[in-house]
Short mmCIF file of C-alpha atoms in Angstrom, two decimals:
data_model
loop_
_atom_site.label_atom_id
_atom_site.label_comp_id
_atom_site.label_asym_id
_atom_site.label_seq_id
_atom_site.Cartn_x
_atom_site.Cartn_y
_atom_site.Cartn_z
CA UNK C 4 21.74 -10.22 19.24
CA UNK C 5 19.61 -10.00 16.38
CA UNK C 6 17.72 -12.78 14.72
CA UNK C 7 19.49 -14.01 11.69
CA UNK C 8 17.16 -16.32 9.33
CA UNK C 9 19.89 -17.52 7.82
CA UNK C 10 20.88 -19.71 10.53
CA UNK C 11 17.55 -21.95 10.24
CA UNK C 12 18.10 -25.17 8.71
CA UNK C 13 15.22 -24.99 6.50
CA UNK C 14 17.00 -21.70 5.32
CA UNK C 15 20.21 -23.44 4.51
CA UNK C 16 18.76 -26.34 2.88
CA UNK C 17 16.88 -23.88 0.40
CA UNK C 18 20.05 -22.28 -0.23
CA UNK C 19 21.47 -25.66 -1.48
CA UNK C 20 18.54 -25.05 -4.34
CA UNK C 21 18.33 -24.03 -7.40
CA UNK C 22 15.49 -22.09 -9.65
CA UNK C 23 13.55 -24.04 -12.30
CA UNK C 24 10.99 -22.93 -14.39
CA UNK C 25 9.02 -26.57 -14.71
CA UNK C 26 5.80 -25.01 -16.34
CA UNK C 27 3.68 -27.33 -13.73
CA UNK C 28 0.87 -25.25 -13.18
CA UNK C 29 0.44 -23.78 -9.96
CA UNK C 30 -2.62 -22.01 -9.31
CA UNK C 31 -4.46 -20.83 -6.15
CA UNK C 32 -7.87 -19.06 -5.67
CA UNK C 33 -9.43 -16.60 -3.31
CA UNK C 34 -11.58 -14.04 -3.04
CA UNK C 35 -12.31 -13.37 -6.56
CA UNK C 36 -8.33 -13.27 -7.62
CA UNK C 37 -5.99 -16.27 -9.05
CA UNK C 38 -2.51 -16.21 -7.71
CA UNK C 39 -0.17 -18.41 -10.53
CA UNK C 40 3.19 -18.91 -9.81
CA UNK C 41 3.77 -21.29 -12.53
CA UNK C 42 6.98 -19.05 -13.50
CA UNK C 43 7.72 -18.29 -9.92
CA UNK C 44 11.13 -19.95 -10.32
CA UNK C 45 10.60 -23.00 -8.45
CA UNK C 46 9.32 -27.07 -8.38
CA UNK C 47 7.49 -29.08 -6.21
CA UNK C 48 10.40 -30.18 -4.22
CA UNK C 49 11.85 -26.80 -3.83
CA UNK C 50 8.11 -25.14 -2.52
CA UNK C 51 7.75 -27.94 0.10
CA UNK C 52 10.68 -26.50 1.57
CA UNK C 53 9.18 -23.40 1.80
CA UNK C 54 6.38 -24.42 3.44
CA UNK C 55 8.86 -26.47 6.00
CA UNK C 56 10.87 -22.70 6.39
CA UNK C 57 7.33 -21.37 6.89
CA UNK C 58 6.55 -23.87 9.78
CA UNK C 59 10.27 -23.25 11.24
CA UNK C 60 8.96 -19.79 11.68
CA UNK C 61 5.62 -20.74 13.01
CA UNK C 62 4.03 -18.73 10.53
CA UNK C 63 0.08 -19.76 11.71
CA UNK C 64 1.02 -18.25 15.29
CA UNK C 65 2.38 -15.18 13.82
CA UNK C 66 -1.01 -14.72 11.43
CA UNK C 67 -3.04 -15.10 14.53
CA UNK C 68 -1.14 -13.12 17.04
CA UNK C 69 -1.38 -10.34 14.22
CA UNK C 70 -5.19 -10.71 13.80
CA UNK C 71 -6.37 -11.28 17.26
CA UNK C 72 -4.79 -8.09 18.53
CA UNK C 73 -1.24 -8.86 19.59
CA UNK C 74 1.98 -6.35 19.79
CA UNK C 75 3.69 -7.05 16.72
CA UNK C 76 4.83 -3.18 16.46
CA UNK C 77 6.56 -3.87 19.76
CA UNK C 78 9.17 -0.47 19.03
CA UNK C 79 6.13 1.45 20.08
CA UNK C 80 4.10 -0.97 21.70
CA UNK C 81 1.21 -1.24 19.63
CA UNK C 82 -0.85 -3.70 17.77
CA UNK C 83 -1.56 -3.52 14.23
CA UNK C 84 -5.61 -3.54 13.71
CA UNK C 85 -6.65 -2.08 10.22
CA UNK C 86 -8.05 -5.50 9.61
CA UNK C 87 -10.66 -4.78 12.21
CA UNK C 88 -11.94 -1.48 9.79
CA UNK C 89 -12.86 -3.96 7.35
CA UNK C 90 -14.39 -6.55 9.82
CA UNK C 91 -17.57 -7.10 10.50
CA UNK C 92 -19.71 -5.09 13.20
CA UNK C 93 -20.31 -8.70 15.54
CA UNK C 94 -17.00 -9.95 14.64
CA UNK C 95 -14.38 -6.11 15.62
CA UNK C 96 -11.68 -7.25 18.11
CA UNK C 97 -12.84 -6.03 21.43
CA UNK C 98 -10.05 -4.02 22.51
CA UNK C 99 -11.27 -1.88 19.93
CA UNK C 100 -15.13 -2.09 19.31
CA UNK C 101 -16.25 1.34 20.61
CA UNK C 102 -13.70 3.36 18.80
CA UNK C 103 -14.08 1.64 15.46
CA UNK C 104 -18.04 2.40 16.44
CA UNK C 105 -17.23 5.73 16.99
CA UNK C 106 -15.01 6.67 14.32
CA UNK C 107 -17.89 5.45 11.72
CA UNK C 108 -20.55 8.10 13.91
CA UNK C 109 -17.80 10.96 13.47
CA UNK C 110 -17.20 10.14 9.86
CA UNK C 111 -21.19 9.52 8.95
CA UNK C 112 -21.92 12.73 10.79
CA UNK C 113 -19.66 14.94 9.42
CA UNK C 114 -20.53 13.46 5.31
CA UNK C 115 -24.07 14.92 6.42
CA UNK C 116 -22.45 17.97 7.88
CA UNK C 117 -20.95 18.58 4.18
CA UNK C 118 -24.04 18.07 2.30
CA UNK C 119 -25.22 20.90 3.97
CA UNK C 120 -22.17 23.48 2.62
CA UNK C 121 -22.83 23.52 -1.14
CA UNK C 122 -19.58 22.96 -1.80
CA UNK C 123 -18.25 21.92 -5.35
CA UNK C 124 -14.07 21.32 -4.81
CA UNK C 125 -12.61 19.19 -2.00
CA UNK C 126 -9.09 19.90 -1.39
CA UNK C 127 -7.37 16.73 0.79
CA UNK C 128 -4.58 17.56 2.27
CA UNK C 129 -2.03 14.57 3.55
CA UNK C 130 1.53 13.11 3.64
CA UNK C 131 2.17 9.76 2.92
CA UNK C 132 -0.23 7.43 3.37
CA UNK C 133 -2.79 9.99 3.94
CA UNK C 134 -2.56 11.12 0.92
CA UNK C 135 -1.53 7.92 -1.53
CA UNK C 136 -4.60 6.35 0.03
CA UNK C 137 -7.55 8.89 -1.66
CA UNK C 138 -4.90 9.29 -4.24
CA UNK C 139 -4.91 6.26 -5.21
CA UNK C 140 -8.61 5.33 -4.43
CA UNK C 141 -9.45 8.36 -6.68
CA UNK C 142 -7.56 6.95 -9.75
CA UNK C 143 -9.38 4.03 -9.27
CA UNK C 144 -13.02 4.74 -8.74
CA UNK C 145 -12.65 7.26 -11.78
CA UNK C 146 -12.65 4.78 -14.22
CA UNK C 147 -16.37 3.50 -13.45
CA UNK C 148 -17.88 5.30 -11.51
CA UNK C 149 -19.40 9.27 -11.82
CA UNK C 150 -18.32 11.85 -8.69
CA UNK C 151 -20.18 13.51 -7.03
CA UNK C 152 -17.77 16.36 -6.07
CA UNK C 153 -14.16 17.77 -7.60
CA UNK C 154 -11.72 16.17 -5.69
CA UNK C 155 -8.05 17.87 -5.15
CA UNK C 156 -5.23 15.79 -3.22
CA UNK C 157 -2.47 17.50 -2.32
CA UNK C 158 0.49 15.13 -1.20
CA UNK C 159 3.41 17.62 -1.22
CA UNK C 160 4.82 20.96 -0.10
CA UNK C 161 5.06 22.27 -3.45
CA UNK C 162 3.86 25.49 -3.83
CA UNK C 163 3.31 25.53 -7.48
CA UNK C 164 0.92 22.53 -7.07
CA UNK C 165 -1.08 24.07 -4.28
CA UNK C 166 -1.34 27.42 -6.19
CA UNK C 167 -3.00 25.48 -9.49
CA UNK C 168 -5.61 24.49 -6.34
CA UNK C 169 -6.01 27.91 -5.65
CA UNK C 170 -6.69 29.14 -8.45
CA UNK C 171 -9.56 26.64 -9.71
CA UNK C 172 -11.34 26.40 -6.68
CA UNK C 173 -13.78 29.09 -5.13
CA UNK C 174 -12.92 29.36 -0.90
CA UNK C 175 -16.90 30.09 -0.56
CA UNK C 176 -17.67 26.69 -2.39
CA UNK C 177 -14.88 24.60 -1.08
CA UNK C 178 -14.41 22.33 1.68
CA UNK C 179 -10.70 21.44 2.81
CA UNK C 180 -9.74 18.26 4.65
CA UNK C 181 -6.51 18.17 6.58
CA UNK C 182 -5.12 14.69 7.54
CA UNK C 183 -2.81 14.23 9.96
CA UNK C 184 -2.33 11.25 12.79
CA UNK C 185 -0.15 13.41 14.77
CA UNK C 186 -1.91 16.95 13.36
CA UNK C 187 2.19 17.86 13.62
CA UNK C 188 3.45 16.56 10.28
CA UNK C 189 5.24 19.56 9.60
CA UNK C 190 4.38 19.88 5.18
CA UNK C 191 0.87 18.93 6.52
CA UNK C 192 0.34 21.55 8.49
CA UNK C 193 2.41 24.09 6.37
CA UNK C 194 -0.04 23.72 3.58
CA UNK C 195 -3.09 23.54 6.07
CA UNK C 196 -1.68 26.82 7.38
CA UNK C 197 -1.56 28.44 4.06
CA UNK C 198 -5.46 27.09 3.41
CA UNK C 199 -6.36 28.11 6.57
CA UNK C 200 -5.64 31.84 5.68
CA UNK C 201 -6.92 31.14 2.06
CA UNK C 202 -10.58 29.58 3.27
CA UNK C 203 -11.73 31.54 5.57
CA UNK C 204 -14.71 30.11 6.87
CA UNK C 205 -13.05 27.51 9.33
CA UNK C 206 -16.74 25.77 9.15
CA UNK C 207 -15.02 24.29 5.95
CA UNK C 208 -12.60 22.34 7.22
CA UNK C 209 -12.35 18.81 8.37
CA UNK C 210 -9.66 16.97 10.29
CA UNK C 211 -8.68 13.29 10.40
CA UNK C 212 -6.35 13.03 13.21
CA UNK C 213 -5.57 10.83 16.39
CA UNK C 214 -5.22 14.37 17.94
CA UNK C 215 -8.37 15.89 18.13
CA UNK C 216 -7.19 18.41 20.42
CA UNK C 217 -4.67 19.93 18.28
CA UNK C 218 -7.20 19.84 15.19
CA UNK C 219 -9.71 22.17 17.61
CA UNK C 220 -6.47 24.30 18.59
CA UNK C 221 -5.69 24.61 15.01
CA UNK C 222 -9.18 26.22 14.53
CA UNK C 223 -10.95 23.22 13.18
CA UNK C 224 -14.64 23.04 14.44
CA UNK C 225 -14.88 19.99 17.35
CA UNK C 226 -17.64 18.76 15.21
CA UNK C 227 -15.39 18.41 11.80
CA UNK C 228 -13.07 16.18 13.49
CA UNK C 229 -12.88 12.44 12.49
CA UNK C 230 -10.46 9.89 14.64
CA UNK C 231 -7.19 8.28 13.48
CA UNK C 232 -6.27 5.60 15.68
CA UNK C 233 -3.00 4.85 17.18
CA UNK C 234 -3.08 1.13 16.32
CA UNK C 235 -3.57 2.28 12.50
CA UNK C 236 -0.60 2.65 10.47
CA UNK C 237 -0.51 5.41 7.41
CA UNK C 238 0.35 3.12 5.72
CA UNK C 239 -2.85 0.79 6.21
CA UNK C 240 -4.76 4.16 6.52
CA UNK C 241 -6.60 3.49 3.03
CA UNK C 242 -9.19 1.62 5.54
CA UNK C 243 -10.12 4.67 7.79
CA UNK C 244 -11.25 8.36 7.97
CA UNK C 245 -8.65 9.32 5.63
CA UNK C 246 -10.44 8.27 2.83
CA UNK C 247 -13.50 10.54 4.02
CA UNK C 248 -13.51 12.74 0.49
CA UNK C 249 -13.40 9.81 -1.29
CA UNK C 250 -16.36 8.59 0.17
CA UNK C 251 -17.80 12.34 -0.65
CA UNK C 252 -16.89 12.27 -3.79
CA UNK C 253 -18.20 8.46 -5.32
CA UNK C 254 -20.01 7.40 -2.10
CA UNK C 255 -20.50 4.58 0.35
CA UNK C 256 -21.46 1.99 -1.96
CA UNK C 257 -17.93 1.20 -3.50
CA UNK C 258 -15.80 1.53 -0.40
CA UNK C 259 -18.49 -0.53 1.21
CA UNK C 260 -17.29 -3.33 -1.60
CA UNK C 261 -13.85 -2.22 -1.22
CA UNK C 262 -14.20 -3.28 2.97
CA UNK C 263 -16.14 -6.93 1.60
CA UNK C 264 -13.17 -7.77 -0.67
CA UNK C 265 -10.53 -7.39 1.99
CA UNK C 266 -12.58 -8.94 4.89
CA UNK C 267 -12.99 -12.26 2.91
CA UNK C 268 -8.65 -12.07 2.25
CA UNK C 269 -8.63 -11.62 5.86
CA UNK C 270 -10.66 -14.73 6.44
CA UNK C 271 -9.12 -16.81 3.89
CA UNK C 272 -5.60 -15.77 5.27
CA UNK C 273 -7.16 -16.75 8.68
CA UNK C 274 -8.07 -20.14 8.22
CA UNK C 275 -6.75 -21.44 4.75
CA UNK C 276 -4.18 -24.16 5.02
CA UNK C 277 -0.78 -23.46 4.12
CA UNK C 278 -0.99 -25.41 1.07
CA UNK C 279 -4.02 -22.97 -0.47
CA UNK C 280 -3.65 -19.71 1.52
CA UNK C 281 -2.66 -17.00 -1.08
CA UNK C 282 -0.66 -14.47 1.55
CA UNK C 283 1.38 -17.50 2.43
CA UNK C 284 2.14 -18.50 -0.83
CA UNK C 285 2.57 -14.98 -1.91
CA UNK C 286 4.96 -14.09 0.61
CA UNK C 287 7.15 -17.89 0.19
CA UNK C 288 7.42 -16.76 -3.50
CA UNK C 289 8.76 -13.48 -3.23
CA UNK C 290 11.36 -14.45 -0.47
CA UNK C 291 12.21 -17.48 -2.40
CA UNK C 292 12.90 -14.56 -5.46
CA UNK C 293 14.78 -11.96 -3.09
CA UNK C 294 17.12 -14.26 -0.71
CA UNK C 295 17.57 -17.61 -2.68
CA UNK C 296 17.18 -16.45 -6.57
CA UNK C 297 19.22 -13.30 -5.32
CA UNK C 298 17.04 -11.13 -7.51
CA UNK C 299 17.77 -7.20 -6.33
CA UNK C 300 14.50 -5.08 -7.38
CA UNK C 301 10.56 -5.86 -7.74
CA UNK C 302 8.31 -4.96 -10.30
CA UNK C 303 4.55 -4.36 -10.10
CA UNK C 304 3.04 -4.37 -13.32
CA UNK C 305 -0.85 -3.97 -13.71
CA UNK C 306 -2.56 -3.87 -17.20
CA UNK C 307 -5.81 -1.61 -16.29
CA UNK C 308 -5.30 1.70 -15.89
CA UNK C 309 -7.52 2.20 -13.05
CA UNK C 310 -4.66 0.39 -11.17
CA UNK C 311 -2.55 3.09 -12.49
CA UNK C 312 -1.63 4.39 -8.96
CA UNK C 313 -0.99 0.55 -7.61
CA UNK C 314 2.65 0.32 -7.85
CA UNK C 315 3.07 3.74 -6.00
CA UNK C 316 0.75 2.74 -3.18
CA UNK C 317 2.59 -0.85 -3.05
CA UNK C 318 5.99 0.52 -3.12
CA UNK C 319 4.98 2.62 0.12
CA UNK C 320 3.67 -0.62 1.78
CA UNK C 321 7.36 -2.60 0.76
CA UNK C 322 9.58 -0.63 1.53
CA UNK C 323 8.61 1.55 4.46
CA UNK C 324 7.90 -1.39 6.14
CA UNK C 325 10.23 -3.91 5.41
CA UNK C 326 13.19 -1.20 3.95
CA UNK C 327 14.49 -2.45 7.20
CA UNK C 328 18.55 -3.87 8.46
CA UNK C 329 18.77 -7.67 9.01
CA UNK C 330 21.24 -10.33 8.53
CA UNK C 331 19.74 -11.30 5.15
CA UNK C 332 17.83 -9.03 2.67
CA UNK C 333 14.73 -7.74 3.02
CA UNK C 334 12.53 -5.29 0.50
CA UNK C 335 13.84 -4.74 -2.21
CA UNK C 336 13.86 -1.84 -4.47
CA UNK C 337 10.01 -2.10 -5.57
CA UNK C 338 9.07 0.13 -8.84
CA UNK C 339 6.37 -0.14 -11.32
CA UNK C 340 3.92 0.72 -14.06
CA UNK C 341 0.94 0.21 -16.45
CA UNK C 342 1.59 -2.48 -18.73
CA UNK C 343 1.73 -1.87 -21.88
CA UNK C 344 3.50 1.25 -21.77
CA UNK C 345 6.24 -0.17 -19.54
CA UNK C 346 6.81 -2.73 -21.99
CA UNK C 347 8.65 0.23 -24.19
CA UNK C 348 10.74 1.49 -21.17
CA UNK C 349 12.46 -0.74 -17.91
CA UNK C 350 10.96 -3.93 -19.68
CA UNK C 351 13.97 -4.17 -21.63
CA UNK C 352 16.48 -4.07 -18.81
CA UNK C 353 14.21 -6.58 -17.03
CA UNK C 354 14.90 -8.83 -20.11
CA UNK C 355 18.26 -8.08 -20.45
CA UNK C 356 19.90 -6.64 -17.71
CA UNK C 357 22.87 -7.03 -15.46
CA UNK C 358 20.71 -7.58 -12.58
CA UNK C 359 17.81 -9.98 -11.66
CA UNK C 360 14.72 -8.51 -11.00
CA UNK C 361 10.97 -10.19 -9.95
CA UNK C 362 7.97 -9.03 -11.30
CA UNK C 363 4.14 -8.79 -10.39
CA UNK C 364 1.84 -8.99 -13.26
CA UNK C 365 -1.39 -8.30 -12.04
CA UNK C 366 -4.28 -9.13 -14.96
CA UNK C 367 -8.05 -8.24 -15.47
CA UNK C 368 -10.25 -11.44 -16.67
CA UNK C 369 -13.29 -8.91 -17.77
CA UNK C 370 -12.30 -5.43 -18.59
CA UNK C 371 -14.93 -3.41 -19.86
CA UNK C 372 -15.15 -2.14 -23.59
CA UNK C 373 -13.78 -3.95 -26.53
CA UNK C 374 -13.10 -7.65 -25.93
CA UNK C 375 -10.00 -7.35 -28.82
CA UNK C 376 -8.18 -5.06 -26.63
CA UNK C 377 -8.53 -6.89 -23.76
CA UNK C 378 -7.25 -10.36 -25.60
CA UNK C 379 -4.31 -8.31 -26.54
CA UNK C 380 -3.53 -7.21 -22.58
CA UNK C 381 -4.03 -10.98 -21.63
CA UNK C 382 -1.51 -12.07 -24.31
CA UNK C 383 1.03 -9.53 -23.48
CA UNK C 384 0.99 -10.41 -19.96
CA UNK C 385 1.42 -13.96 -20.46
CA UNK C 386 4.11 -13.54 -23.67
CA UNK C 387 6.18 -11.38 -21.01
CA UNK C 388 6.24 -13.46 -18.10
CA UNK C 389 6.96 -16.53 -20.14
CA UNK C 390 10.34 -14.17 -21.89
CA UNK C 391 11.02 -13.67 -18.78
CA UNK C 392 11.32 -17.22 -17.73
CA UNK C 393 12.70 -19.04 -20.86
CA UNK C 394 14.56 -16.25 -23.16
CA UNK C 395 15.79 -17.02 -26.26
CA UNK C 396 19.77 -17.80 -25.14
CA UNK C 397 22.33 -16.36 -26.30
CA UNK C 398 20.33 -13.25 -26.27
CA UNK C 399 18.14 -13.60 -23.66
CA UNK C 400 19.13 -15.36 -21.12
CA UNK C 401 15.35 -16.31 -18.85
CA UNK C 402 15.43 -17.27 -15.28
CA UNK C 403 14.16 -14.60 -14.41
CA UNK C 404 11.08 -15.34 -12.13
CA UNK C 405 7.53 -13.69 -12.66
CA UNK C 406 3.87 -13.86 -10.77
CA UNK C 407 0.75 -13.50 -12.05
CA UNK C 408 -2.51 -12.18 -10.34
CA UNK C 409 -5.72 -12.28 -12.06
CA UNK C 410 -8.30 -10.69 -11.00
CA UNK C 411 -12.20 -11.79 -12.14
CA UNK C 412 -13.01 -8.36 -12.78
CA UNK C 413 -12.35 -4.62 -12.54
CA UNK C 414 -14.41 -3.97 -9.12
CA UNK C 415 -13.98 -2.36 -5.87
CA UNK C 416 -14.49 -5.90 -3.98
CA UNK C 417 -11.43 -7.26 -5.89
CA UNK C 418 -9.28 -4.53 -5.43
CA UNK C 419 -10.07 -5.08 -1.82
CA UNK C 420 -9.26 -8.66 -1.84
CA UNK C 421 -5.99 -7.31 -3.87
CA UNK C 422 -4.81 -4.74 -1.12
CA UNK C 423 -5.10 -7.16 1.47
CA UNK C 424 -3.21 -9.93 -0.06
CA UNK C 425 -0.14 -7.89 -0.07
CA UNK C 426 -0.78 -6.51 2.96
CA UNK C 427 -0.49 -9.71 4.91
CA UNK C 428 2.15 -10.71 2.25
CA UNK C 429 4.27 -7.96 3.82
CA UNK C 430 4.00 -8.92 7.79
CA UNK C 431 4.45 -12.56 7.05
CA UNK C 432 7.61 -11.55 4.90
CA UNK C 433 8.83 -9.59 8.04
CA UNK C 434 8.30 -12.21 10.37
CA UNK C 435 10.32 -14.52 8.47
CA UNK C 436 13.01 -11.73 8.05
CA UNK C 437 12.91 -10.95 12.09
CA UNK C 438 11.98 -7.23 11.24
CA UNK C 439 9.32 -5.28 12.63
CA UNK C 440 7.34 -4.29 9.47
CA UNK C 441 4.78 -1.46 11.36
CA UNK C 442 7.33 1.36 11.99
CA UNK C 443 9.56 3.66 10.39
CA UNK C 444 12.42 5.20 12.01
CA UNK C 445 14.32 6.07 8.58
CA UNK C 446 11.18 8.75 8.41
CA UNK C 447 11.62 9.82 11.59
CA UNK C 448 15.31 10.68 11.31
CA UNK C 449 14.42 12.81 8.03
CA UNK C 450 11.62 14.81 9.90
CA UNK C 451 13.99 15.20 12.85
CA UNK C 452 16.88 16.88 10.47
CA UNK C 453 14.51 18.93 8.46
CA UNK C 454 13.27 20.93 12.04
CA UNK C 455 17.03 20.62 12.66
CA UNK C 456 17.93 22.39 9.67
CA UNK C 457 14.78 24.69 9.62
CA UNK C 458 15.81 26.11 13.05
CA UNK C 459 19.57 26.84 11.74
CA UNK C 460 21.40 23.70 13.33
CA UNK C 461 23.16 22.94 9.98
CA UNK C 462 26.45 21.16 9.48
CA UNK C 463 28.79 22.46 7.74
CA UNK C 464 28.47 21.09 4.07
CA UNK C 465 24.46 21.50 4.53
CA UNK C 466 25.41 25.27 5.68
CA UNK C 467 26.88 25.60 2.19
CA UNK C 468 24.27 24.15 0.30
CA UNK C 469 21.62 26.31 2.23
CA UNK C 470 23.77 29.26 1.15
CA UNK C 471 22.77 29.78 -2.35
CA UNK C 472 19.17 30.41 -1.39
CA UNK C 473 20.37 33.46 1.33
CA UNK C 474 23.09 34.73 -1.58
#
C-alpha cells in the first residue's frame, strides 16, 4: 500500500488552516540569495506547523541519506550524487572519488584535444536534460561574458532546425558533440547519424555518455569520449560533461563559480537549522501553496533576461520528477517567463482567474546598466506580488500566494546557489509526498511506443493517423 501523507496528523491539522497574508516579514539568507515569503500565504502559527509536518517526515534524515550517498532512486537502485560534481576535491563521497577524478581528466583532456582542431562552430547535440542544460547555460553566460566559439544546441528531431545548422557551419571547421547517457536515445542518435554522414572527419566528434563502448562503436574516437555517470540524473546533468561546449565556448572560470555557488547551497542545506535553511523553507512553502491553499499551476517569473531559459530548465526539474501518482497532489503544472513581458500575457489570468495559481518571482539586487531600469524591475516585482496577495475586491479578489528570490547580483556563483536551492527543494517535496523524485517512467513509456510504432506495431486509431503520411 502506498504512503498517503494525508494520513499524518500534522497533515490534517494544517488542513484545518487557513491562508493569511499578515505582511510580517519573513526573510531568510544564503549563499548570496534572499528567500521572502512574506506573501507566501501563511502566519507564524500556520509555518510552525510546517516545520512540525517537516519533523513528522524526518526531513534531516532524508537530507542526509540523500547527500551521503544513499538509494533514494530505489526503482533502479541508485543514489542520486550530482552534489558530489560540485563538491570539493577532499570532501567527494567515496563511493565515487575516482570517477568524478576521472571524468574531470577525460573532460580537461579532450578541451585541449579541441584547441588543437581550429574549429569555429560547435554543434551539441542532446535530449532533455542534455540539451536544456548548455541551452540554458548558453543563454545565460551570453549576457556577460564574450565566447570563445559559435555554439549550436540542437534539442530536437526537427529537421528544419538541424538544416539552418547545416547550412551556417563549415564540416572542416566544426566540431560536433553528441550527448547521450545511454548513447541509445533514439532522436539523439538520429540526428548524430545524420552529422555523422555530414562531418566527415569522425576526429570531430565528441561523446558524453555512460556508454563509452557504444560511443567507440558509433565511430567516435576512444579518446573524444567523456563519462556520464549512472548515479547522475539528466536532469541534474547541468553539473557534468554535458556542459563540455559550454565550457569551450566561455571557459572554466564561470562554471568554476557556477560549481562554488551550488556547493555552499549544498552546505547550507546540510547543516542549517530548520528554522533558517532555505530548501526547507522553500519546499514547506510551495506544499503549503499546492495541497493546503489548493492552488493548481506554478509560475516562475525572473526579471533578467539572462534567466530567460530558467523557467524551461525548472519546469523539467518539477515535473519530470515529481509529475508523479500519490494520494495527494504533487507538481503541479509549472510554466513561466521574463517579467515584464509576462506581465502583458498569463499575468492577467493569474490576477483574475478561475483557478489559483503560485508564483516565483525571482529578482536581481544589481543588474548592470542603467540604475532607472532596474528600479522599475524591482517595483514591478514587488507591485505584482503584493496584487497578487491583497487585490482590490470586488475586482480582484488576492489570496493568491507569491515568493520572492533575490539574488545579490547577476553572477554565475548565484545562479549556482539558485539551481541548487530548487534542486533540493524538489527531493524534499518528494519525500514529503512519498514519491520517488529521480526517475521517469512516463518517458519511458513514450520512447517504448515510438520504437513500437516505428517498427509498424500500431493500433488501430494510430494506424489511421499514420495513414495520411503513406497516402
Amino acid at each position: 500500500m502506498s504512503f498517503n501523507p494525508a494520513e499524518l496528523q500534522t497533515w490534517r491539522v494544517l488542513a484545518e488552516c487557513n491562508p493569511a497574508f499578515d505582511e510580517t516579514p519573513r526573510e531568510y539568507h544564503a549563499a548570496g540569495l534572499t528567500l521572502d515569503l512574506t506573501t507566501a500565504g501563511y502566519d507564524d502559527e500556520t509555518q510552525k506547523k510546517l516545520f512540525a509536518l517537516a519533523k513528522e517526515r524526518n526531513w534531516f534524515a532524508a537530507r542526509d541519506f540523500l547527500m551521503e550517498g544513499g538509494i533514494v532512486n530505489p526503482s533502479e537502485n541508485r543514489a542520486a550524487l550530482h552534489t558530489a560534481l560540485r563538491a570539493r576535491s577532499e570532501d567527494v563521497h567515496r563511493s565515487v572519488k575516482d570517477e568524478v577524478k576521472n571524468e574531470l581528466i577525460a573532460l580537461r583532456k579532450c578541451m585541449n584535444l579541441v584547441q588543437t582542431l581550429g574549429a569555429i562552430d560547435i554543434i551539441h547535440v542532446g535530449m532533455g536534460g542534455s540539451g536544456l542544460a548548455p541551452m540554458f547555460l548558453r543563454s545565460f553566460f551570453q549576457g556577460f561574458i564574450g565566447q570563445k566559439y559559435r555554439l549550436h544546441i540542437v534539442v530536437n528531431a526537427d529537421p528544419s532546425t538541424l538544416l539552418k545548422i547545416k547550412q551556417q557551419c563549415d564540416p572542416r571547421k566544426t566540431i560536433v558533440v553528441v550527448a547521450s547517457k545511454t548513447f541509445m536515445t533514439d532522436e539523439t542518435m538520429l540526428v548524430a547519424t545524420h552529422l555523422r554522414t555530414w562531418l566527415g572527419d569522425l576526429n570531430r566528434m565528441f561523446a558524453v555518455t555512460g556508454e563509452p563502448a557504444g560511443a567507440v562503436a558509433f565511430g567516435v574516437p576512444a579518446d573524444n569520449v567523456m563519462g556520464y555517470p549512472a548515479w547522475l540524473g539528466g536532469r541534474f546533468s547541468l553539473w557534468g560533461s554535458v556542459v563540455f561546449p559550454v565550457l569551450l565556448a566561455f571557459g572554466n572560470a564561470p562554471f568554476e563559480e557556477l560549481l562554488h555557488g551550488a556547493r555552499t547551497m549544498d552546505e547550507h542545506f546540510a547543516t542549517a537549522p530548520i528554522e533558517k535553511n532555505l530548501p526547507v523553507l522553500f519546499a514547506l512553502a510551495h506544499i503549503w501553496q499546492r495541497n493546503f491553499m489548493h492552488c493548481s499551476s506554478h509560475a516562475v517569473l525572473p526579471y533578467a533576461d539572462a534567466l530567460r531559459h530558467f523557467p524551461v530548465y525548472i519546469q523539467q526539474l518539477e515535473m519530470e520528477s515529481n509529475g508523479k501518482a500519490s494520494p495527494v497532489a504533487t507538481a503541479s503544472v509549472n510554466y513561466g517567463g521574463v517579467g515584464t513581458t509576462v506581465q502583458h500575457s498569463f499575468m492577467q489570468w493569474l490576477h483574475q482567474g478561475t483557478e489559483k495559481s503560485y508564483s516565483d518571482f525571482i529578482i536581481v539586487d544589481k543588474l548592470p546598466g542603467e540604475e532607472e531600469l532596474a528600479v522599475f524591475l524591482r517595483n514591478s516585482v514587488l507591485a505584482q506580488s503584493s496584487a497578487l496577495a491583497h487585490g482590490a475586491p470586488p475586482e480582484f479578489p488576492g489570496g493568491r500566494p507569491s515568493n520572492l528570490i533575490f539574488m545579490e547580483e547577476l553572477s554565475s556563483f548565484t545562479l549556482g546557489a539558485l539551481l541548487a536551492l530548487y534542486e533540493h527543494k524538489v527531493y524534499l517535496e518528494a519525500h514529503i509526498w512519498g514519491i520517488n523524485c529521480f526517475d521517469q517512467p512516463g518517458v519511458e513509456l513514450g520512447k517504448r511506443l515510438t520504437r513500437k510504432i516505428g517498427e509498424g506495431q500500431t493500433p488501430r486509431s494510430t494506424a489511421k493517423r499514420l495513414a495520411r503520411y503513406k497516402s
